[in-house]
Short mmCIF file of C-alpha atoms in Angstrom, two decimals:
data_model
loop_
_atom_site.label_atom_id
_atom_site.label_comp_id
_atom_site.label_asym_id
_atom_site.label_seq_id
_atom_site.Cartn_x
_atom_site.Cartn_y
_atom_site.Cartn_z
CA HIS S 260 -23.17 -66.11 101.23
CA ARG S 261 -24.89 -62.82 102.14
CA PHE S 262 -25.08 -61.64 98.67
CA ALA S 263 -26.06 -65.19 97.31
CA ASP S 264 -28.91 -65.10 99.94
CA ASP S 265 -29.95 -61.45 98.79
CA GLY S 266 -29.87 -62.20 95.01
CA LYS S 267 -32.27 -65.41 95.84
CA VAL S 268 -34.56 -62.93 97.62
CA LEU S 269 -34.40 -60.20 95.01
CA GLY S 270 -35.25 -62.94 92.26
CA GLY S 271 -37.94 -64.23 94.48
CA TYR S 272 -39.62 -61.11 94.96
CA ARG S 273 -39.60 -60.51 91.08
CA GLU S 274 -41.12 -63.98 90.52
CA VAL S 275 -43.96 -63.52 93.09
CA ALA S 276 -44.66 -59.90 91.73
CA LEU S 277 -44.84 -61.37 88.07
CA ARG S 278 -46.73 -64.46 89.07
CA ARG S 279 -49.34 -62.65 91.20
CA ARG S 280 -49.93 -60.17 88.28
CA SER S 281 -50.14 -62.85 85.78
CA GLU S 282 -52.44 -65.13 87.97
CA GLY S 283 -55.00 -62.40 88.13
CA VAL S 284 -54.88 -61.77 84.35
CA ASP S 285 -54.78 -65.39 83.59
CA GLN S 286 -57.97 -65.67 85.71
CA ALA S 287 -59.95 -62.82 84.02
CA PRO S 288 -60.93 -65.00 80.86
CA ILE S 289 -62.26 -67.83 82.96
CA GLY S 290 -63.43 -66.09 86.09
CA VAL S 291 -64.09 -68.64 88.90
CA LYS S 292 -67.55 -67.09 89.40
CA ASP S 293 -68.24 -67.35 85.86
CA LEU S 294 -67.14 -70.87 85.62
CA ALA S 295 -68.99 -71.69 88.67
CA ASP S 296 -72.19 -70.51 87.11
CA ASP S 297 -71.29 -72.33 83.87
CA ALA S 298 -70.02 -75.47 85.54
CA ARG S 299 -73.60 -77.19 84.68
CA ASP S 300 -73.35 -75.79 81.11
CA GLU S 301 -70.37 -77.98 79.73
CA ASP S 302 -70.35 -75.92 76.46
CA ALA S 303 -69.70 -72.75 78.34
CA ALA S 304 -67.34 -74.41 80.50
CA ARG S 305 -65.34 -75.72 77.62
CA ARG S 306 -65.42 -72.40 75.86
CA ALA S 307 -63.92 -70.70 79.33
CA LEU S 308 -61.36 -73.30 79.30
CA ALA S 309 -60.40 -72.79 75.64
CA ARG S 310 -60.21 -68.94 76.08
CA GLY S 311 -57.92 -69.37 79.06
CA ALA S 312 -55.78 -71.64 77.22
CA VAL S 313 -55.38 -69.33 74.38
CA LEU S 314 -54.52 -66.41 76.72
CA TRP S 315 -52.01 -68.76 78.37
CA ILE S 316 -49.64 -68.53 75.59
CA PRO S 317 -49.06 -64.77 75.36
CA LEU S 318 -48.90 -64.55 79.14
CA ILE S 319 -46.26 -67.20 79.29
CA ALA S 320 -44.16 -65.21 76.78
CA ALA S 321 -44.73 -62.01 78.46
CA SER S 322 -43.63 -63.50 81.81
CA ALA S 323 -40.68 -65.00 80.02
CA VAL S 324 -39.52 -61.64 78.76
CA CYS S 325 -39.97 -60.08 82.17
CA LEU S 326 -37.92 -62.78 84.14
CA LEU S 327 -35.10 -62.72 81.53
CA CYS S 328 -34.80 -59.04 82.03
CA THR S 329 -34.18 -59.41 85.63
CA GLU S 330 -30.53 -58.40 85.57
CA PRO S 331 -30.68 -54.95 83.68
CA VAL S 332 -33.67 -54.22 85.68
CA LEU S 333 -32.10 -54.95 89.04
CA THR S 334 -28.91 -53.07 88.03
CA ALA S 335 -31.06 -50.14 86.86
CA PHE S 336 -32.59 -49.98 90.41
CA GLY S 337 -29.18 -49.95 91.91
CA GLN S 338 -29.35 -53.34 93.71
CA PRO S 339 -26.02 -54.94 95.09
CA VAL S 340 -23.56 -55.77 92.11
CA GLU S 341 -22.82 -59.11 93.65
CA ALA S 342 -26.64 -60.07 94.18
CA VAL S 343 -27.72 -59.23 90.94
CA PRO S 344 -26.19 -62.23 88.80
CA VAL S 345 -27.62 -64.70 91.53
CA ALA S 346 -31.11 -63.24 91.15
CA ALA S 347 -30.83 -63.29 87.27
CA ARG S 348 -29.74 -66.85 87.21
CA TYR S 349 -32.58 -67.70 89.53
CA CYS S 350 -35.20 -66.13 87.27
CA ARG S 351 -33.72 -67.36 84.14
CA ASN S 352 -34.23 -70.83 85.62
CA LEU S 353 -37.94 -70.24 86.37
CA VAL S 354 -38.56 -69.63 82.37
CA PRO S 355 -38.66 -73.53 81.63
CA GLY S 356 -41.43 -73.90 84.38
CA LEU S 357 -43.74 -71.21 83.25
CA PRO S 358 -45.98 -73.46 80.99
CA GLY S 359 -46.33 -75.86 83.81
CA ALA S 360 -47.16 -73.24 86.43
CA PHE S 361 -49.75 -71.54 84.12
CA GLY S 362 -51.17 -74.83 82.90
CA ALA S 363 -51.54 -76.16 86.53
CA PHE S 364 -53.25 -72.71 87.40
CA LEU S 365 -55.57 -72.98 84.33
CA LEU S 366 -56.66 -76.71 85.17
CA ARG S 367 -56.65 -76.24 88.95
CA THR S 368 -59.16 -73.09 88.50
CA TRP S 369 -61.39 -74.77 85.69
CA LEU S 370 -61.62 -77.88 88.02
CA GLN S 371 -62.25 -75.93 91.22
CA ALA S 372 -65.20 -74.11 89.24
CA ARG S 373 -66.66 -77.21 88.62
CA GLY S 374 -66.68 -78.32 92.23
CA GLU S 375 -63.68 -80.57 91.94
CA MET S 376 -61.19 -79.36 94.50
CA ARG S 377 -59.23 -82.76 95.35
CA PRO S 378 -56.72 -82.78 92.34
CA GLY S 379 -55.61 -79.25 92.64
CA ASN S 380 -55.14 -79.57 96.44
CA VAL S 381 -53.18 -82.99 96.28
CA ALA S 382 -51.11 -81.52 93.39
CA ILE S 383 -50.09 -78.53 95.54
CA VAL S 384 -49.11 -80.58 98.51
CA LEU S 385 -47.24 -83.06 96.42
CA ALA S 386 -45.57 -80.15 94.02
CA ASN S 387 -44.18 -78.51 97.44
CA VAL S 388 -42.83 -81.59 98.59
CA VAL S 389 -41.01 -82.22 95.56
CA ASN S 390 -39.82 -78.42 95.54
CA ILE S 391 -38.53 -78.83 99.13
CA VAL S 392 -36.37 -81.76 98.17
CA LEU S 393 -35.23 -80.55 94.97
CA VAL S 394 -34.19 -77.06 96.50
CA TRP S 395 -32.25 -79.12 98.96
CA ALA S 396 -30.62 -81.27 96.43
CA PHE S 397 -29.80 -78.18 93.70
CA VAL S 398 -28.98 -75.57 95.90
CA TYR S 399 -26.76 -77.34 98.34
CA GLY S 400 -25.41 -80.23 96.05
CA HIS S 401 -27.19 -83.29 97.60
CA LEU S 402 -28.49 -86.36 95.63
CA GLY S 403 -25.53 -86.34 93.14
CA SER S 404 -26.40 -82.71 92.01
CA ALA S 405 -23.96 -80.08 91.78
CA ALA S 406 -24.35 -76.97 94.48
CA LEU S 407 -26.03 -74.54 92.17
CA GLY S 408 -27.14 -71.98 94.74
CA GLY S 409 -29.75 -69.51 93.88
CA ALA S 410 -29.93 -70.90 90.36
CA GLY S 411 -31.00 -74.23 91.72
CA ALA S 412 -33.71 -72.83 93.61
CA GLY S 413 -35.21 -71.55 90.30
CA LEU S 414 -34.42 -74.66 88.79
CA ALA S 415 -36.32 -76.76 91.49
CA THR S 416 -39.23 -74.32 91.25
CA SER S 417 -39.61 -75.12 87.42
CA VAL S 418 -39.51 -78.96 87.96
CA GLY S 419 -42.10 -78.45 90.69
CA ASN S 420 -44.27 -76.52 88.42
CA TRP S 421 -44.43 -79.33 85.79
CA PHE S 422 -44.88 -81.86 88.29
CA GLN S 423 -47.84 -80.02 89.67
CA LEU S 424 -49.28 -79.75 86.26
CA LEU S 425 -48.67 -83.55 85.74
CA VAL S 426 -50.32 -84.50 88.91
CA ILE S 427 -53.51 -82.54 88.24
CA ALA S 428 -53.71 -83.91 84.73
CA VAL S 429 -53.42 -87.40 85.90
CA LEU S 430 -55.82 -87.01 88.73
CA SER S 431 -58.49 -85.39 86.73
CA VAL S 432 -58.07 -86.94 83.28
CA ARG S 433 -61.90 -87.96 83.39
CA SER S 434 -62.88 -84.25 83.63
CA TRP S 435 -60.66 -82.68 81.21
CA ARG S 436 -60.35 -85.57 78.59
CA PRO S 437 -64.04 -84.68 77.43
CA ALA S 438 -63.59 -80.90 77.25
CA LEU S 439 -60.33 -81.43 75.26
CA ALA S 440 -62.26 -83.24 72.59
CA HIS S 441 -64.32 -80.27 72.01
CA LEU S 442 -61.70 -77.77 72.26
CA PRO S 443 -61.58 -76.76 68.34
CA ALA S 444 -65.51 -76.14 68.42
CA ALA S 445 -65.03 -74.27 72.03
CA LEU S 446 -62.71 -71.84 70.42
CA SER S 447 -65.12 -70.85 67.56
#
C-alpha cells in the first residue's frame, strides 16, 4: 500500500504542476482583466473567448503528451520502481478529462469576467462532490466498480472534469449560446 500511495502522490504532483502551468497559459489570451474591461463590449468578449478556444486545442495536446510521459520521466528521476507504474496509470487516466478541464476553465473564466460567478462556483462544488464519490468507488471498489487504486483516482478526476464543464454549460447556456453563434466572425 505504501508504494501505491506514493504513486498517487507522484502522479498528483505532476498533474498539479501541469495544470497550474497550463491554466496560466490558458488565461493569457483571455486575461481576466481584459475580459472584465471588455465585458460590456460583446464583440471583444466573443473574440477573447474564441482566441481562448483556439489556444485550448494545442494546450490539451501538450498536456496529454506530458501526462503520457510520466513513467519515463519519473523513472529518469529515480523515483521508487514500485510507485512509478501507479503514478503513470493515474496520469494516463487524466488524459480523457483534459478537454473537460480546459473547457470548464475557459468557460468559467469568461463568465467570471462578465460578472457571472454562480455557474462556475456551483459547478466547482458539484464536481468536487462527484469526484469524492467516484474516487471512493473507483479506488476502493464500491458501487459495483472494480478496485482500481491510483488509476481509479485519475479516472474519477477525468469524469469530474467533464461533469464540471457540463454543469457550467447548462447553467450558463443563455450567456454562451449567443457568443457561439458569432464564433466564426470572432475568429477573423
